[in-house]
Amino acid sequence: MRSFASDNNSGVHPLVMEALNRANQDHAIGYGDDPWTEEAVRKIKEVFTPDCEPLFVFNGTGSNAVALQLCTRPYNSVICAETAHIYVDECGSPARMTGCQIRPVATSDGKLTPELIHPYLCHFGEQHHSQPGAVYMSQCTELGTIYKPDEIRALTELAHRHGMYVHMDGARLANACAALNLSFKELTVDCGIDVLSFGGTKNGLMLGESVIVFNPSLKKEACFVRKQSAQLASKLRYLSCQFTAYLTDDLWLKNAMHANRMAKILHDGLKELPGVHFTQKMESNQLFLTMPRPVIDKLLESYFFYFWDEAANEIRFVTSFDTTEGDIEELLRAVKEYL
């Protein structure tokens, strides 16, 4: 069964698998004191900024929990979109690990703006209220939309004026960069992001993410927070070596561009069909749409995908680095037949 449910369901890119096989030679010192991790750290610093601090972790939820613990204390609040992964999909892990109040903000497209979060920037210095400590933003958002650099800078500048940090969840950052034709640095460091959850699992890696700390004031405690959060791998080289492959010869960009292109082909084929309505703009590799429920039920017999709002017959299709044009053609053929 081919899946359009999530880019998490895709396989591992062959070049990443080769990197894992190369790291699987002989013995190596654990916990990151190995040449593969050193090389991966160098690569990340070349791509982002020489003075960043990369910390490899097991997964996306762990990376968000570590990053937010660096930005906050338990009396803080974290402001995010109501669709944010930390609020909807992580079983309360960020709230439990940080002790913070999570303050969701209603948005129409998954994107925060200064106007939307300004009402939550209050009660500073009042001991009876959680103190706003961090803004969490997803790039791409959970609705497939993308922040442009000026939109990110507007958020970081506002947060910094109030003594707050900005954490970017970059699980699909590669797709945003590919769509905007911008580098990782241009969408993070240059926009004032303090700490990044740098993902690759959705774009060809087997497992693992990296928390990349940009703000110097957050670096001192980073390694301790990772360890205490159970996110320090003993055989760390199997996490880190993947990032070297990922950042070599723009593999990350090639994969993301392909996934985005497959989504565009699927979007263009679906938008002409009667009964199909898109609920969000197509900006990355995620499509949000409605169609008649009988058609959805019939498709589910052959394809795996998720409802986004079942009451409204809204579903989500996600393409991956290994989605083929043949996959798209077959799905379109099925939708046309059932319609």
Short mmCIF file of C-alpha atoms in Angstrom, two decimals:
data_model
loop_
_atom_site.label_atom_id
_atom_site.label_comp_id
_atom_site.label_asym_id
_atom_site.label_seq_id
_atom_site.Cartn_x
_atom_site.Cartn_y
_atom_site.Cartn_z
CA MET A 1 0.00 0.00 0.00
CA ARG A 2 1.32 3.42 -0.96
CA SER A 3 0.71 6.06 1.68
CA PHE A 4 -0.30 9.67 1.39
CA ALA A 5 -0.81 9.92 5.15
CA SER A 6 2.55 11.37 6.17
CA ASP A 7 6.11 11.79 4.98
CA ASN A 8 6.98 9.86 8.14
CA ASN A 9 5.75 6.78 6.29
CA SER A 10 8.35 7.03 3.55
CA GLY A 11 11.48 4.91 3.48
CA VAL A 12 15.11 5.83 4.07
CA HIS A 13 17.06 7.45 1.24
CA PRO A 14 19.76 5.08 -0.12
CA LEU A 15 22.53 7.61 0.55
CA VAL A 16 21.45 7.86 4.18
CA MET A 17 21.42 4.07 4.43
CA GLU A 18 24.95 4.01 3.02
CA ALA A 19 26.03 6.49 5.68
CA LEU A 20 24.55 4.24 8.37
CA ASN A 21 26.41 1.24 6.97
CA ARG A 22 29.69 3.18 6.95
CA ALA A 23 29.16 4.16 10.58
CA ASN A 24 28.52 0.53 11.41
CA GLN A 25 32.19 -0.41 11.12
CA ASP A 26 34.28 -1.47 14.09
CA HIS A 27 33.81 0.14 17.52
CA ALA A 28 33.47 3.83 18.38
CA ILE A 29 33.34 5.82 21.59
CA GLY A 30 29.77 6.43 22.69
CA TYR A 31 27.70 9.51 23.43
CA GLY A 32 29.05 11.58 20.54
CA ASP A 33 32.80 11.34 21.02
CA ASP A 34 33.21 9.78 17.59
CA PRO A 35 34.37 11.02 14.16
CA TRP A 36 30.91 10.69 12.57
CA THR A 37 29.36 13.04 15.09
CA GLU A 38 32.25 15.49 14.77
CA GLU A 39 31.79 15.52 11.00
CA ALA A 40 28.03 16.06 11.30
CA VAL A 41 28.53 18.94 13.71
CA ARG A 42 30.95 20.55 11.24
CA LYS A 43 28.41 20.16 8.44
CA ILE A 44 25.64 21.76 10.45
CA LYS A 45 27.85 24.66 11.46
CA GLU A 46 28.82 25.20 7.81
CA VAL A 47 25.17 25.28 6.75
CA PHE A 48 23.76 27.41 9.59
CA THR A 49 26.42 29.38 11.48
CA PRO A 50 29.83 28.49 12.97
CA ASP A 51 28.81 29.43 16.52
CA CYS A 52 25.69 27.26 16.77
CA GLU A 53 25.42 24.26 19.09
CA PRO A 54 23.89 21.11 17.50
CA LEU A 55 22.52 18.40 19.78
CA PHE A 56 21.36 15.15 18.17
CA VAL A 57 18.25 13.58 19.68
CA PHE A 58 16.00 10.61 18.99
CA ASN A 59 12.82 12.20 17.65
CA GLY A 60 10.73 15.28 17.00
CA THR A 61 8.83 15.28 20.27
CA GLY A 62 12.11 14.97 22.14
CA SER A 63 13.67 17.80 20.17
CA ASN A 64 10.74 20.10 20.93
CA ALA A 65 10.79 19.19 24.61
CA VAL A 66 14.54 19.82 24.88
CA ALA A 67 14.38 23.10 22.96
CA LEU A 68 11.49 24.48 25.01
CA GLN A 69 13.13 23.49 28.29
CA LEU A 70 16.11 25.59 27.25
CA CYS A 71 13.84 28.58 26.57
CA THR A 72 11.64 28.46 29.66
CA ARG A 73 11.17 27.89 33.35
CA PRO A 74 8.10 26.14 34.80
CA TYR A 75 6.40 29.44 35.61
CA ASN A 76 6.49 30.52 31.95
CA SER A 77 3.92 30.11 29.23
CA VAL A 78 4.58 29.04 25.64
CA ILE A 79 2.54 30.75 22.92
CA CYS A 80 1.73 28.69 19.83
CA ALA A 81 -0.88 28.25 17.12
CA GLU A 82 -3.86 26.11 18.11
CA THR A 83 -2.79 23.62 15.42
CA ALA A 84 0.78 23.42 16.77
CA HIS A 85 2.36 20.00 17.10
CA ILE A 86 3.32 20.64 20.72
CA TYR A 87 -0.34 21.38 21.55
CA VAL A 88 -2.15 18.78 19.44
CA ASP A 89 0.10 15.81 18.73
CA GLU A 90 2.65 15.29 21.50
CA CYS A 91 0.45 13.93 24.30
CA GLY A 92 1.26 16.86 26.55
CA SER A 93 4.97 16.05 26.55
CA PRO A 94 6.18 19.67 26.15
CA ALA A 95 3.86 20.82 28.93
CA ARG A 96 4.96 18.01 31.22
CA MET A 97 8.67 18.35 30.46
CA THR A 98 8.73 22.14 30.79
CA GLY A 99 6.04 22.59 33.42
CA CYS A 100 4.82 25.50 31.33
CA GLN A 101 1.34 26.57 30.40
CA ILE A 102 0.76 26.15 26.66
CA ARG A 103 -1.27 29.05 25.26
CA PRO A 104 -2.87 28.16 21.91
CA VAL A 105 -3.77 30.95 19.51
CA ALA A 106 -6.53 30.57 16.91
CA THR A 107 -5.27 31.00 13.35
CA SER A 108 -6.90 30.46 9.97
CA ASP A 109 -3.77 29.11 8.27
CA GLY A 110 -1.58 27.78 11.09
CA LYS A 111 0.63 30.89 11.09
CA LEU A 112 1.18 33.21 14.03
CA THR A 113 1.41 36.97 13.56
CA PRO A 114 2.37 39.76 15.99
CA GLU A 115 -1.26 40.89 15.97
CA LEU A 116 -2.49 37.43 16.98
CA ILE A 117 -0.05 36.92 19.84
CA HIS A 118 -0.02 40.47 21.19
CA PRO A 119 -3.06 39.92 23.46
CA TYR A 120 -1.15 37.11 25.18
CA LEU A 121 1.84 39.32 25.98
CA CYS A 122 0.52 40.48 29.31
CA HIS A 123 0.89 40.11 33.10
CA PHE A 124 4.66 40.50 32.97
CA GLY A 125 6.00 40.73 36.51
CA GLU A 126 2.68 39.68 38.13
CA GLN A 127 3.32 36.72 40.39
CA HIS A 128 -0.22 35.33 40.01
CA HIS A 129 0.15 34.67 36.29
CA SER A 130 2.32 32.48 34.08
CA GLN A 131 4.99 34.65 32.52
CA PRO A 132 5.17 34.61 28.69
CA GLY A 133 8.52 32.97 27.98
CA ALA A 134 8.61 31.58 24.47
CA VAL A 135 6.91 31.60 21.10
CA TYR A 136 6.73 28.28 19.27
CA MET A 137 6.33 28.30 15.50
CA SER A 138 6.30 25.49 12.94
CA GLN A 139 8.02 25.77 9.56
CA CYS A 140 6.21 24.49 7.53
CA THR A 141 3.08 24.82 9.63
CA GLU A 142 0.80 21.92 10.43
CA LEU A 143 -1.52 23.24 7.69
CA GLY A 144 1.21 23.14 5.05
CA THR A 145 1.65 26.91 4.95
CA ILE A 146 5.02 28.64 5.03
CA TYR A 147 6.39 31.63 6.90
CA LYS A 148 8.36 34.07 4.77
CA PRO A 149 11.47 35.72 6.28
CA ASP A 150 9.77 39.02 7.06
CA GLU A 151 6.98 37.19 8.87
CA ILE A 152 9.49 35.32 11.01
CA ARG A 153 11.46 38.46 11.79
CA ALA A 154 8.28 40.22 12.88
CA LEU A 155 7.69 37.46 15.44
CA THR A 156 11.26 37.26 16.72
CA GLU A 157 11.58 41.02 17.05
CA LEU A 158 8.35 41.23 19.04
CA ALA A 159 9.32 38.31 21.27
CA HIS A 160 12.81 39.64 21.91
CA ARG A 161 11.42 43.06 22.84
CA HIS A 162 9.52 41.29 25.62
CA GLY A 163 12.50 39.22 26.77
CA MET A 164 11.14 36.02 25.22
CA TYR A 165 12.70 33.35 23.03
CA VAL A 166 11.47 31.92 19.72
CA HIS A 167 11.65 28.20 19.04
CA MET A 168 11.15 26.99 15.48
CA ASP A 169 9.94 23.45 14.90
CA GLY A 170 11.66 22.67 11.61
CA ALA A 171 10.33 19.16 11.03
CA ARG A 172 9.60 20.23 7.44
CA LEU A 173 12.03 23.15 7.23
CA ALA A 174 13.59 21.66 4.09
CA ASN A 175 10.25 21.84 2.28
CA ALA A 176 9.90 25.51 3.22
CA CYS A 177 13.42 26.31 2.00
CA ALA A 178 12.78 24.48 -1.26
CA ALA A 179 9.51 26.33 -1.81
CA LEU A 180 11.02 29.76 -1.11
CA ASN A 181 14.39 29.03 -2.76
CA LEU A 182 16.16 30.07 0.44
CA SER A 183 18.86 28.45 2.56
CA PHE A 184 18.46 27.03 6.05
CA LYS A 185 20.40 30.00 7.41
CA GLU A 186 18.18 32.54 5.69
CA LEU A 187 15.06 31.10 7.33
CA THR A 188 16.50 30.67 10.82
CA VAL A 189 19.68 32.45 11.93
CA ASP A 190 19.12 35.49 9.73
CA CYS A 191 15.56 35.82 11.06
CA GLY A 192 16.54 35.80 14.73
CA ILE A 193 15.44 32.28 15.70
CA ASP A 194 16.88 31.31 19.10
CA VAL A 195 16.66 27.53 18.89
CA LEU A 196 15.64 25.15 16.11
CA SER A 197 14.32 21.61 16.04
CA PHE A 198 16.00 20.50 12.82
CA GLY A 199 14.17 17.57 11.29
CA GLY A 200 15.14 15.08 8.63
CA THR A 201 13.00 12.03 9.34
CA LYS A 202 10.24 13.34 7.08
CA ASN A 203 12.74 13.94 4.28
CA GLY A 204 14.79 10.76 3.93
CA LEU A 205 16.39 10.03 7.31
CA MET A 206 15.73 6.85 9.28
CA LEU A 207 15.36 8.46 12.69
CA GLY A 208 16.69 11.30 14.77
CA GLU A 209 16.55 15.08 14.84
CA SER A 210 18.90 17.81 15.94
CA VAL A 211 18.27 20.63 18.37
CA ILE A 212 20.38 23.52 17.07
CA VAL A 213 20.96 26.29 19.60
CA PHE A 214 21.71 29.70 18.09
CA ASN A 215 21.25 32.03 21.06
CA PRO A 216 24.49 31.99 23.11
CA SER A 217 22.59 32.39 26.38
CA LEU A 218 20.86 29.02 25.84
CA LYS A 219 23.97 26.93 25.20
CA LYS A 220 25.32 26.46 28.73
CA GLU A 221 22.63 24.06 29.92
CA ALA A 222 21.85 22.39 26.61
CA CYS A 223 23.80 19.15 27.02
CA PHE A 224 22.43 18.64 30.54
CA VAL A 225 18.85 19.18 29.45
CA ARG A 226 19.29 16.68 26.62
CA LYS A 227 20.64 14.02 28.99
CA GLN A 228 17.99 14.59 31.64
CA SER A 229 15.31 14.40 28.94
CA ALA A 230 16.48 10.88 27.95
CA GLN A 231 17.48 12.14 24.50
CA LEU A 232 21.22 11.37 24.55
CA ALA A 233 21.94 8.25 22.50
CA SER A 234 24.82 6.03 23.57
CA LYS A 235 25.51 4.97 19.96
CA LEU A 236 25.10 8.54 18.80
CA ARG A 237 26.96 8.02 15.55
CA TYR A 238 23.90 6.33 14.04
CA LEU A 239 21.91 9.52 14.51
CA SER A 240 24.59 12.01 13.55
CA CYS A 241 26.02 10.27 10.47
CA GLN A 242 22.67 10.66 8.72
CA PHE A 243 22.92 14.43 8.88
CA THR A 244 26.27 14.37 7.10
CA ALA A 245 24.68 12.51 4.20
CA TYR A 246 21.63 14.77 4.38
CA LEU A 247 23.70 17.96 4.08
CA THR A 248 26.11 16.66 1.43
CA ASP A 249 25.53 17.68 -2.20
CA ASP A 250 22.16 19.21 -1.24
CA LEU A 251 20.45 15.88 -0.69
CA TRP A 252 18.02 17.60 1.66
CA LEU A 253 17.07 20.08 -1.06
CA LYS A 254 16.68 17.49 -3.80
CA ASN A 255 14.42 15.41 -1.60
CA ALA A 256 12.29 18.37 -0.51
CA MET A 257 11.98 19.77 -4.02
CA HIS A 258 10.78 16.39 -5.26
CA ALA A 259 8.19 16.07 -2.49
CA ASN A 260 6.92 19.59 -3.18
CA ARG A 261 6.75 18.92 -6.91
CA MET A 262 4.74 15.75 -6.37
CA ALA A 263 2.30 17.71 -4.22
CA LYS A 264 1.95 20.33 -6.96
CA ILE A 265 1.16 17.67 -9.57
CA LEU A 266 -1.42 16.11 -7.26
CA HIS A 267 -2.90 19.52 -6.45
CA ASP A 268 -3.20 20.50 -10.11
CA GLY A 269 -4.88 17.20 -10.93
CA LEU A 270 -7.37 17.38 -8.07
CA LYS A 271 -8.36 21.04 -8.33
CA GLU A 272 -10.10 20.48 -11.68
CA LEU A 273 -12.36 17.76 -10.32
CA PRO A 274 -15.97 18.44 -9.30
CA GLY A 275 -16.61 17.92 -5.61
CA VAL A 276 -13.00 18.61 -4.58
CA HIS A 277 -12.34 21.77 -2.58
CA PHE A 278 -9.00 22.84 -1.08
CA THR A 279 -9.19 24.30 2.42
CA GLN A 280 -5.62 25.65 2.54
CA LYS A 281 -3.23 27.09 0.00
CA MET A 282 -0.78 24.56 -1.38
CA GLU A 283 2.66 25.83 -0.40
CA SER A 284 4.65 22.72 0.50
CA ASN A 285 4.14 18.96 0.36
CA GLN A 286 0.86 18.90 2.29
CA LEU A 287 -2.61 19.19 0.77
CA PHE A 288 -5.79 19.87 2.75
CA LEU A 289 -9.07 19.30 0.95
CA THR A 290 -12.62 18.08 1.12
CA MET A 291 -14.48 15.68 -1.14
CA PRO A 292 -17.67 13.61 -0.84
CA ARG A 293 -17.54 11.09 2.00
CA PRO A 294 -18.37 8.07 -0.19
CA VAL A 295 -15.32 8.88 -2.32
CA ILE A 296 -13.11 9.15 0.76
CA ASP A 297 -14.36 5.83 2.11
CA LYS A 298 -13.68 4.12 -1.21
CA LEU A 299 -10.15 5.60 -1.39
CA LEU A 300 -9.39 4.35 2.11
CA GLU A 301 -9.77 0.80 0.85
CA SER A 302 -6.59 1.22 -1.21
CA TYR A 303 -4.76 4.21 0.29
CA PHE A 304 -3.68 5.29 3.73
CA PHE A 305 -4.29 8.94 4.63
CA TYR A 306 -5.71 10.89 7.54
CA PHE A 307 -8.84 12.87 8.20
CA TRP A 308 -8.09 16.39 9.34
CA ASP A 309 -11.68 17.29 10.19
CA GLU A 310 -13.86 14.23 9.74
CA ALA A 311 -17.10 16.10 10.40
CA ALA A 312 -16.34 18.36 7.43
CA ASN A 313 -14.96 15.53 5.24
CA GLU A 314 -11.58 17.32 5.29
CA ILE A 315 -8.58 15.10 4.60
CA ARG A 316 -4.83 15.57 4.27
CA PHE A 317 -2.58 14.18 1.56
CA VAL A 318 1.20 14.35 2.10
CA THR A 319 3.82 13.56 -0.53
CA SER A 320 7.35 12.38 0.18
CA PHE A 321 10.82 12.27 -1.34
CA ASP A 322 10.00 8.80 -2.68
CA THR A 323 6.52 9.56 -4.02
CA THR A 324 6.48 8.82 -7.76
CA GLU A 325 4.51 10.33 -10.60
CA GLY A 326 3.02 6.87 -11.00
CA ASP A 327 1.71 7.06 -7.43
CA ILE A 328 0.07 10.39 -8.25
CA GLU A 329 -1.45 9.14 -11.49
CA GLU A 330 -2.96 6.11 -9.79
CA LEU A 331 -4.46 8.20 -6.99
CA LEU A 332 -5.92 10.70 -9.46
CA ARG A 333 -7.34 7.89 -11.53
CA ALA A 334 -9.03 6.43 -8.47
CA VAL A 335 -10.51 9.77 -7.36
CA LYS A 336 -11.91 10.40 -10.85
CA GLU A 337 -13.43 6.94 -10.97
CA TYR A 338 -15.11 7.22 -7.56
CA LEU A 339 -16.37 10.73 -8.24
#
